[in-house]
mmCIF file of C-alpha atoms and ligand atoms in Angstrom:
data_model
loop_
_atom_site.group_PDB
_atom_site.id
_atom_site.type_symbol
_atom_site.label_atom_id
_atom_site.label_comp_id
_atom_site.label_asym_id
_atom_site.label_seq_id
_atom_site.Cartn_x
_atom_site.Cartn_y
_atom_site.Cartn_z
ATOM 1 C CA MET X 1 24.776 7.412 -21.442
ATOM 2 C CA SER X 2 28.134 5.811 -20.596
ATOM 3 C CA SER X 3 28.540 2.128 -19.930
ATOM 4 C CA GLU X 4 29.182 2.766 -16.138
ATOM 5 C CA CYS X 5 25.778 4.368 -15.961
ATOM 6 C CA GLU X 6 24.119 1.082 -16.941
ATOM 7 C CA SER X 7 24.875 -0.193 -13.483
ATOM 8 C CA CYS X 8 24.600 2.986 -11.375
ATOM 9 C CA CYS X 9 21.189 2.026 -10.156
ATOM 10 C CA GLU X 10 22.741 -0.950 -8.440
ATOM 11 C CA ASN X 11 26.054 0.579 -7.118
ATOM 12 C CA GLY X 12 25.822 4.334 -7.277
ATOM 13 C CA GLU X 13 29.616 4.390 -7.862
ATOM 14 C CA CYS X 14 29.924 7.497 -10.035
ATOM 15 C CA GLY X 15 28.516 9.763 -7.220
ATOM 16 C CA GLN X 16 26.775 12.082 -9.732
ATOM 17 C CA ASP X 17 23.388 13.572 -9.009
ATOM 18 C CA ARG X 18 20.911 11.261 -10.659
ATOM 19 C CA SER X 19 18.743 14.075 -12.038
ATOM 20 C CA THR X 20 21.578 15.349 -14.192
ATOM 21 C CA CYS X 21 23.669 12.410 -14.984
ATOM 22 C CA GLY X 22 21.744 11.448 -18.051
ATOM 23 C CA VAL X 23 20.500 7.996 -17.065
ATOM 24 C CA GLU X 24 17.359 7.384 -19.204
ATOM 25 C CA THR X 25 14.511 7.436 -16.689
ATOM 26 C CA GLU X 26 12.642 4.619 -18.455
ATOM 27 C CA THR X 27 15.704 2.438 -17.932
ATOM 28 C CA LEU X 28 16.099 3.564 -14.246
ATOM 29 C CA LEU X 29 12.397 2.837 -13.619
ATOM 30 C CA LYS X 30 12.651 -0.645 -15.142
ATOM 31 C CA LYS X 31 15.874 -1.328 -13.153
ATOM 32 C CA ARG X 32 14.291 -0.196 -9.924
ATOM 33 C CA MET X 33 11.134 -2.230 -10.438
ATOM 34 C CA GLY X 34 13.259 -5.235 -11.620
ATOM 35 C CA MET X 35 14.751 -5.457 -8.245
ATOM 36 C CA ILE X 36 11.391 -5.989 -6.590
ATOM 37 C CA LYS X 37 10.131 -9.530 -6.745
ATOM 38 C CA LYS X 38 6.311 -8.992 -6.164
ATOM 39 C CA LYS X 39 4.196 -5.863 -6.328
ATOM 40 C CA TYR X 40 0.648 -5.581 -4.962
ATOM 41 C CA LEU X 41 -1.691 -2.644 -5.233
ATOM 42 C CA VAL X 42 -4.174 -2.179 -2.447
ATOM 43 C CA MET X 43 -7.387 -0.633 -3.777
ATOM 44 C CA SER X 44 -10.940 0.256 -2.792
ATOM 45 C CA GLY X 45 -14.047 1.781 -4.278
ATOM 46 C CA LYS X 46 -14.625 3.957 -1.259
ATOM 47 C CA GLY X 47 -12.598 6.013 1.184
ATOM 48 C CA GLY X 48 -12.610 5.152 4.865
ATOM 49 C CA VAL X 49 -12.966 1.384 4.365
ATOM 50 C CA GLY X 50 -9.581 0.616 5.876
ATOM 51 C CA LYS X 51 -7.290 0.462 2.827
ATOM 52 C CA SER X 52 -4.353 2.241 4.462
ATOM 53 C CA THR X 53 -4.807 0.294 7.696
ATOM 54 C CA ILE X 54 -4.697 -3.011 5.781
ATOM 55 C CA SER X 55 -1.728 -1.848 3.706
ATOM 56 C CA VAL X 56 0.263 -1.042 6.815
ATOM 57 C CA ASN X 57 -0.620 -4.303 8.449
ATOM 58 C CA LEU X 58 0.048 -6.466 5.382
ATOM 59 C CA ALA X 59 3.418 -4.745 4.942
ATOM 60 C CA THR X 60 4.257 -5.145 8.657
ATOM 61 C CA GLY X 61 3.173 -8.782 8.596
ATOM 62 C CA LEU X 62 5.411 -9.559 5.634
ATOM 63 C CA ALA X 63 8.368 -7.677 7.268
ATOM 64 C CA LEU X 64 7.843 -9.693 10.465
ATOM 65 C CA GLU X 65 8.152 -12.848 8.355
ATOM 66 C CA GLY X 66 11.645 -11.625 7.552
ATOM 67 C CA LEU X 67 10.903 -10.417 4.075
ATOM 68 C CA LYS X 68 12.371 -7.182 2.628
ATOM 69 C CA VAL X 69 9.300 -5.034 2.157
ATOM 70 C CA GLY X 70 8.525 -1.650 0.615
ATOM 71 C CA LEU X 71 5.375 0.379 1.387
ATOM 72 C CA LEU X 72 4.469 3.122 -1.010
ATOM 73 C CA ASP X 73 1.694 5.524 0.026
ATOM 74 C CA THR X 74 0.320 6.974 -3.149
ATOM 75 C CA ASP X 75 -2.607 8.664 -1.351
ATOM 76 C CA ILE X 76 -1.276 12.103 -2.166
ATOM 77 C CA HIS X 77 -4.249 14.093 -0.710
ATOM 78 C CA GLY X 78 -4.626 12.091 2.429
ATOM 79 C CA PRO X 79 -1.429 10.303 3.317
ATOM 80 C CA SER X 80 -2.071 8.485 6.673
ATOM 81 C CA ILE X 81 0.585 5.747 6.553
ATOM 82 C CA PRO X 82 3.284 7.766 8.349
ATOM 83 C CA THR X 83 0.882 8.273 11.332
ATOM 84 C CA MET X 84 -0.070 4.556 11.295
ATOM 85 C CA LEU X 85 3.649 3.610 11.596
ATOM 86 C CA ASN X 86 4.539 6.507 13.952
ATOM 87 C CA LEU X 87 6.971 7.936 11.394
ATOM 88 C CA HIS X 88 6.714 11.619 12.379
ATOM 89 C CA ASP X 89 9.278 14.378 11.803
ATOM 90 C CA VAL X 90 11.525 12.151 9.539
ATOM 91 C CA THR X 91 14.146 13.778 7.366
ATOM 92 C CA ILE X 92 14.428 12.349 3.879
ATOM 93 C CA GLU X 93 17.969 11.621 2.772
ATOM 94 C CA HIS X 94 19.076 12.161 -0.887
ATOM 95 C CA THR X 95 22.144 10.083 -1.868
ATOM 96 C CA SER X 96 23.910 9.411 -5.100
ATOM 97 C CA ARG X 97 21.724 6.309 -5.463
ATOM 98 C CA GLY X 98 18.504 8.265 -5.089
ATOM 99 C CA ILE X 99 15.959 9.114 -2.407
ATOM 100 C CA LYS X 100 16.394 6.940 0.673
ATOM 101 C CA PRO X 101 13.119 5.529 1.967
ATOM 102 C CA VAL X 102 12.417 5.696 5.644
ATOM 103 C CA GLU X 103 13.274 2.485 7.311
ATOM 104 C CA THR X 104 11.439 0.806 10.182
ATOM 105 C CA LEU X 105 11.192 -2.702 11.744
ATOM 106 C CA GLY X 106 14.932 -3.164 11.757
ATOM 107 C CA GLY X 107 15.236 -2.123 8.168
ATOM 108 C CA ASN X 108 12.877 -4.798 6.888
ATOM 109 C CA LEU X 109 10.218 -2.215 6.029
ATOM 110 C CA LYS X 110 11.059 0.799 3.741
ATOM 111 C CA VAL X 111 8.365 3.463 3.539
ATOM 112 C CA ILE X 112 7.695 6.432 1.195
ATOM 113 C CA SER X 113 4.815 8.827 1.453
ATOM 114 C CA VAL X 114 4.210 12.359 0.138
ATOM 115 C CA ALA X 115 3.740 13.316 3.729
ATOM 116 C CA PHE X 116 7.574 12.997 4.278
ATOM 117 C CA PHE X 117 8.076 15.817 1.738
ATOM 118 C CA LEU X 118 5.562 18.312 3.304
ATOM 119 C CA GLU X 119 6.947 21.166 5.381
ATOM 120 C CA ASN X 120 3.978 20.965 7.581
ATOM 121 C CA SER X 121 2.015 17.721 8.113
ATOM 122 C CA GLU X 122 -1.254 19.692 7.856
ATOM 123 C CA ASP X 123 -0.421 21.164 4.447
ATOM 124 C CA ALA X 124 -2.895 20.361 1.695
ATOM 125 C CA VAL X 125 -1.481 19.038 -1.484
ATOM 126 C CA ILE X 126 -3.385 20.572 -4.409
ATOM 127 C CA TRP X 127 -2.238 18.791 -7.524
ATOM 128 C CA ARG X 128 -3.854 17.898 -10.769
ATOM 129 C CA GLY X 129 -3.514 14.564 -12.562
ATOM 130 C CA PRO X 130 -0.135 15.068 -14.336
ATOM 131 C CA ALA X 131 1.550 16.423 -11.178
ATOM 132 C CA LYS X 132 0.321 13.338 -9.279
ATOM 133 C CA MET X 133 1.507 11.054 -11.969
ATOM 134 C CA GLY X 134 4.895 12.838 -11.863
ATOM 135 C CA ALA X 135 5.158 12.362 -8.072
ATOM 136 C CA ILE X 136 4.322 8.615 -8.307
ATOM 137 C CA LYS X 137 6.815 8.173 -11.149
ATOM 138 C CA GLN X 138 9.419 9.837 -8.898
ATOM 139 C CA PHE X 139 8.455 7.557 -6.009
ATOM 140 C CA LEU X 140 9.082 4.542 -8.216
ATOM 141 C CA GLU X 141 12.219 5.604 -10.086
ATOM 142 C CA ASP X 142 13.991 8.087 -7.844
ATOM 143 C CA VAL X 143 13.579 6.170 -4.570
ATOM 144 C CA ASP X 144 16.415 3.785 -3.893
ATOM 145 C CA TRP X 145 14.188 0.814 -2.886
ATOM 146 C CA GLY X 146 17.006 -1.650 -3.388
ATOM 147 C CA GLU X 147 16.236 -5.344 -3.567
ATOM 148 C CA LEU X 148 12.806 -6.067 -2.109
ATOM 149 C CA ASP X 149 10.800 -9.245 -1.845
ATOM 150 C CA CYS X 150 7.573 -7.288 -1.965
ATOM 151 C CA LEU X 151 6.239 -3.735 -2.537
ATOM 152 C CA ILE X 152 2.818 -2.891 -1.164
ATOM 153 C CA ILE X 153 1.289 0.153 -2.880
ATOM 154 C CA ASP X 154 -1.557 1.894 -1.054
ATOM 155 C CA SER X 155 -3.679 3.861 -3.430
ATOM 156 C CA PRO X 156 -6.461 6.377 -2.753
ATOM 157 C CA PRO X 157 -10.036 5.295 -3.158
ATOM 158 C CA GLY X 158 -11.489 4.880 -6.722
ATOM 159 C CA THR X 159 -10.026 4.417 -10.077
ATOM 160 C CA GLY X 160 -8.416 7.751 -10.730
ATOM 161 C CA ASP X 161 -4.935 9.041 -11.579
ATOM 162 C CA GLU X 162 -3.018 7.327 -8.809
ATOM 163 C CA PRO X 163 -3.934 3.576 -9.402
ATOM 164 C CA LEU X 164 -3.762 4.274 -13.143
ATOM 165 C CA SER X 165 -0.262 5.790 -12.926
ATOM 166 C CA VAL X 166 0.957 2.814 -10.843
ATOM 167 C CA VAL X 167 -0.380 0.198 -13.296
ATOM 168 C CA GLN X 168 0.886 2.114 -16.346
ATOM 169 C CA LEU X 169 4.358 2.780 -14.905
ATOM 170 C CA ILE X 170 5.004 -0.629 -13.253
ATOM 171 C CA GLU X 171 3.397 -2.737 -16.022
ATOM 172 C CA ASP X 172 3.852 -5.947 -14.130
ATOM 173 C CA VAL X 173 1.921 -5.405 -10.872
ATOM 174 C CA ASP X 174 1.364 -8.978 -9.620
ATOM 175 C CA GLY X 175 -2.075 -8.298 -8.093
ATOM 176 C CA ALA X 176 -4.710 -6.056 -6.624
ATOM 177 C CA ILE X 177 -5.846 -6.581 -3.104
ATOM 178 C CA VAL X 178 -9.327 -5.007 -3.011
ATOM 179 C CA ILE X 179 -10.845 -3.764 0.220
ATOM 180 C CA THR X 180 -14.505 -3.331 0.864
ATOM 181 C CA THR X 181 -16.992 -2.976 3.666
ATOM 182 C CA PRO X 182 -19.953 -5.240 3.667
ATOM 183 C CA GLN X 183 -22.784 -2.949 2.614
ATOM 184 C CA GLN X 184 -24.087 -2.518 -0.927
ATOM 185 C CA VAL X 185 -23.126 1.134 -1.221
ATOM 186 C CA ALA X 186 -19.468 0.056 -0.824
ATOM 187 C CA THR X 187 -19.576 -3.157 -2.902
ATOM 188 C CA ALA X 188 -21.167 -1.356 -5.786
ATOM 189 C CA ASP X 189 -18.149 0.996 -5.878
ATOM 190 C CA VAL X 190 -15.731 -1.924 -5.461
ATOM 191 C CA LYS X 191 -17.187 -3.462 -8.659
ATOM 192 C CA ARG X 192 -15.812 -0.473 -10.476
ATOM 193 C CA SER X 193 -12.330 -1.198 -9.066
ATOM 194 C CA ILE X 194 -12.602 -4.703 -10.262
ATOM 195 C CA THR X 195 -13.638 -3.567 -13.664
ATOM 196 C CA PHE X 196 -10.703 -1.255 -13.688
ATOM 197 C CA CYS X 197 -8.388 -4.222 -12.871
ATOM 198 C CA ASN X 198 -9.938 -6.285 -15.678
ATOM 199 C CA GLN X 199 -9.568 -3.425 -18.141
ATOM 200 C CA MET X 200 -5.915 -2.938 -17.109
ATOM 201 C CA LYS X 201 -5.299 -6.684 -17.133
ATOM 202 C CA LEU X 202 -4.352 -6.525 -13.510
ATOM 203 C CA PRO X 203 -5.080 -9.808 -11.753
ATOM 204 C CA VAL X 204 -7.155 -9.532 -8.593
ATOM 205 C CA PHE X 205 -5.310 -11.330 -5.782
ATOM 206 C CA GLY X 206 -8.566 -11.184 -3.723
ATOM 207 C CA VAL X 207 -11.018 -9.123 -1.764
ATOM 208 C CA ILE X 208 -11.004 -8.441 1.980
ATOM 209 C CA GLU X 209 -14.229 -7.453 3.726
ATOM 210 C CA ASN X 210 -13.325 -4.937 6.458
ATOM 211 C CA MET X 211 -15.507 -3.636 9.294
ATOM 212 C CA SER X 212 -17.464 -6.786 9.180
ATOM 213 C CA GLY X 213 -19.541 -7.032 12.330
ATOM 214 C CA PHE X 214 -18.802 -5.787 15.849
ATOM 215 C CA LYS X 215 -18.760 -8.114 18.792
ATOM 216 C CA CYS X 216 -20.129 -6.540 21.926
ATOM 217 C CA PRO X 217 -17.456 -6.832 24.681
ATOM 218 C CA ASN X 218 -20.214 -7.193 27.261
ATOM 219 C CA CYS X 219 -22.560 -9.821 25.819
ATOM 220 C CA ASP X 220 -20.511 -11.193 22.820
ATOM 221 C CA GLU X 221 -23.465 -10.533 20.441
ATOM 222 C CA VAL X 222 -22.263 -9.631 17.025
ATOM 223 C CA VAL X 223 -23.844 -6.549 15.597
ATOM 224 C CA HIS X 224 -23.624 -6.029 11.755
ATOM 225 C CA ILE X 225 -23.288 -2.323 11.766
ATOM 226 C CA PHE X 226 -22.527 -2.145 7.995
ATOM 227 C CA ASP X 227 -24.693 -5.187 7.109
ATOM 228 C CA GLN X 228 -22.975 -8.518 6.382
ATOM 229 C CA GLY X 229 -21.834 -10.717 3.549
ATOM 230 C CA GLY X 230 -21.326 -8.142 0.800
ATOM 231 C CA GLY X 231 -17.663 -8.955 0.106
ATOM 232 C CA LYS X 232 -18.266 -12.702 -0.084
ATOM 233 C CA ALA X 233 -21.304 -12.263 -2.367
ATOM 234 C CA LEU X 234 -19.253 -9.976 -4.587
ATOM 235 C CA CYS X 235 -16.528 -12.578 -4.790
ATOM 236 C CA ASP X 236 -19.025 -15.338 -5.641
ATOM 237 C CA GLU X 237 -20.653 -13.140 -8.347
ATOM 238 C CA MET X 238 -17.388 -12.014 -9.909
ATOM 239 C CA LYS X 239 -15.490 -15.377 -9.307
ATOM 240 C CA LEU X 240 -12.734 -13.786 -7.279
ATOM 241 C CA PRO X 241 -10.814 -15.085 -4.269
ATOM 242 C CA PHE X 242 -12.332 -14.036 -0.994
ATOM 243 C CA LEU X 243 -9.497 -13.404 1.540
ATOM 244 C CA GLY X 244 -11.574 -12.987 4.723
ATOM 245 C CA LYS X 245 -13.582 -10.794 7.004
ATOM 246 C CA ILE X 246 -12.052 -8.339 9.517
ATOM 247 C CA PRO X 247 -14.365 -7.322 12.298
ATOM 248 C CA ILE X 248 -14.807 -3.788 13.567
ATOM 249 C CA ASP X 249 -12.261 -3.678 16.413
ATOM 250 C CA PRO X 250 -11.480 -0.619 18.548
ATOM 251 C CA ASP X 251 -7.949 -1.898 18.917
ATOM 252 C CA VAL X 252 -7.461 -1.234 15.077
ATOM 253 C CA VAL X 253 -8.326 2.440 15.689
ATOM 254 C CA ARG X 254 -6.157 2.784 18.714
ATOM 255 C CA ALA X 255 -3.231 1.004 17.104
ATOM 256 C CA SER X 256 -3.417 3.138 13.947
ATOM 257 C CA ASP X 257 -3.616 6.401 15.972
ATOM 258 C CA LYS X 258 -0.646 5.363 17.991
ATOM 259 C CA GLY X 259 1.385 4.194 15.071
ATOM 260 C CA LYS X 260 1.709 0.627 16.531
ATOM 261 C CA PRO X 261 0.714 -1.891 13.878
ATOM 262 C CA TYR X 262 -2.308 -3.889 14.988
ATOM 263 C CA ILE X 263 -0.968 -7.203 13.531
ATOM 264 C CA TYR X 264 1.953 -7.090 15.952
ATOM 265 C CA HIS X 265 0.456 -5.538 19.055
ATOM 266 C CA HIS X 266 -2.942 -7.382 18.885
ATOM 267 C CA ASN X 267 -1.971 -10.545 17.245
ATOM 268 C CA ASN X 268 -4.530 -12.606 19.074
ATOM 269 C CA ASN X 269 -7.511 -10.521 17.841
ATOM 270 C CA ALA X 270 -9.651 -12.053 15.037
ATOM 271 C CA GLY X 271 -8.813 -9.269 12.582
ATOM 272 C CA ALA X 272 -5.094 -9.726 13.051
ATOM 273 C CA LYS X 273 -5.497 -13.453 12.330
ATOM 274 C CA VAL X 274 -7.290 -12.642 8.984
ATOM 275 C CA ILE X 275 -4.412 -10.267 7.993
ATOM 276 C CA GLU X 276 -1.888 -12.953 8.949
ATOM 277 C CA SER X 277 -3.702 -15.437 6.613
ATOM 278 C CA VAL X 278 -3.351 -12.941 3.797
ATOM 279 C CA VAL X 279 0.301 -12.468 4.583
ATOM 280 C CA ALA X 280 0.776 -16.225 4.517
ATOM 281 C CA LYS X 281 -0.869 -16.389 1.082
ATOM 282 C CA ILE X 282 1.482 -13.756 -0.251
ATOM 283 C CA VAL X 283 4.459 -15.467 1.318
ATOM 284 C CA ALA X 284 3.403 -18.696 -0.298
ATOM 285 C CA ARG X 285 3.659 -17.082 -3.706
HETATM 286 P P1 ADP L 1 -8.961 4.263 3.873
HETATM 287 O O1 ADP L 1 -7.440 4.132 3.686
HETATM 288 O O2 ADP L 1 -9.713 3.287 3.149
HETATM 289 O O3 ADP L 1 -9.390 5.640 3.722
HETATM 290 P P2 ADP L 1 -8.125 3.974 6.723
HETATM 291 O O4 ADP L 1 -7.374 2.730 6.658
HETATM 292 O O5 ADP L 1 -7.513 5.295 6.819
HETATM 293 O O6 ADP L 1 -9.178 3.931 5.400
HETATM 294 O O7 ADP L 1 -9.222 3.751 7.892
HETATM 295 C C1 ADP L 1 -10.185 4.674 8.289
HETATM 296 C C2 ADP L 1 -10.407 4.574 9.779
HETATM 297 O O8 ADP L 1 -11.096 3.408 10.124
HETATM 298 C C3 ADP L 1 -9.147 4.654 10.560
HETATM 299 O O9 ADP L 1 -9.419 5.438 11.765
HETATM 300 C C4 ADP L 1 -8.941 3.220 10.987
HETATM 301 O O10 ADP L 1 -8.246 3.076 12.230
HETATM 302 C C5 ADP L 1 -10.300 2.667 11.067
HETATM 303 N N1 ADP L 1 -10.464 1.259 10.775
HETATM 304 C C6 ADP L 1 -9.968 0.621 9.719
HETATM 305 N N2 ADP L 1 -10.321 -0.716 9.808
HETATM 306 C C7 ADP L 1 -10.935 -0.853 11.023
HETATM 307 C C8 ADP L 1 -11.541 -1.963 11.704
HETATM 308 N N3 ADP L 1 -11.460 -3.232 11.253
HETATM 309 N N4 ADP L 1 -12.085 -1.768 12.963
HETATM 310 C C9 ADP L 1 -12.134 -0.500 13.444
HETATM 311 N N5 ADP L 1 -11.633 0.572 12.824
HETATM 312 C C10 ADP L 1 -11.047 0.401 11.605
#
């Protein structure tokens, strides 16, 4: 490796194809990650609890605060983040500095998802562990994230290859944001996510209880469709910060399907206020 290559991650001056120029990938990965101030992994024990929704809204909220934010969708088998941000039919650019992430919100939010690399959005990705780890490594080291204040990493449910790869590759993830729904069936699985964090020495930034009660629009009665209080009880038991409860809100579904972030388009709703409070806690760091 020549001395110029030491800085190519920053300035890309040599113009060579990074895959053949001989830069040691470990160095490149460390350089890329060193340019990102804070990294948070969004996890859950179960699928369908709103992890991607919350990742998108946290990243959007941080970008609206004027921060430079990255959003990495490591849900290789079910990437939904492009839909939630209305990033359809995007063409990924490769430059001498690496893969260019897709930019939105005036360039404040940079997004990478496996969905951007599929010929057809309905294609199924059938990969085993090592291939998934390879893809995540590529997303971290071949993507030209540039300088970021914060990278939000959305992982698929559970404690499998994807979160493990992220934690092993990045080494200094600042915290896990754990999403649960209130009922015991979900919190029992979330405990496994927390055990995973403890084993990997990954600090838990906090737990969000999503889909926590539904307020009837006609009579204002709150119906606890998925029971109540599970997230808070879990935090009390495991001595973790409880970040708040997001109610079931049809506006979340509509906003996600239309690719219009809920935190922006429904900022007076109770759920948006909870997400804003988590954004404020991250900004305060
Ligand atoms: P996960 O990433 O955990 O699999 P998603 O974020 O994809 O879950 O959410 C699953 C579905 O639930 C989506 O249709 C989303 O719009 C909806 N959803 C998430 N949170 C809420 C909420 N608080 N109220 C209503 N629907 C929600």
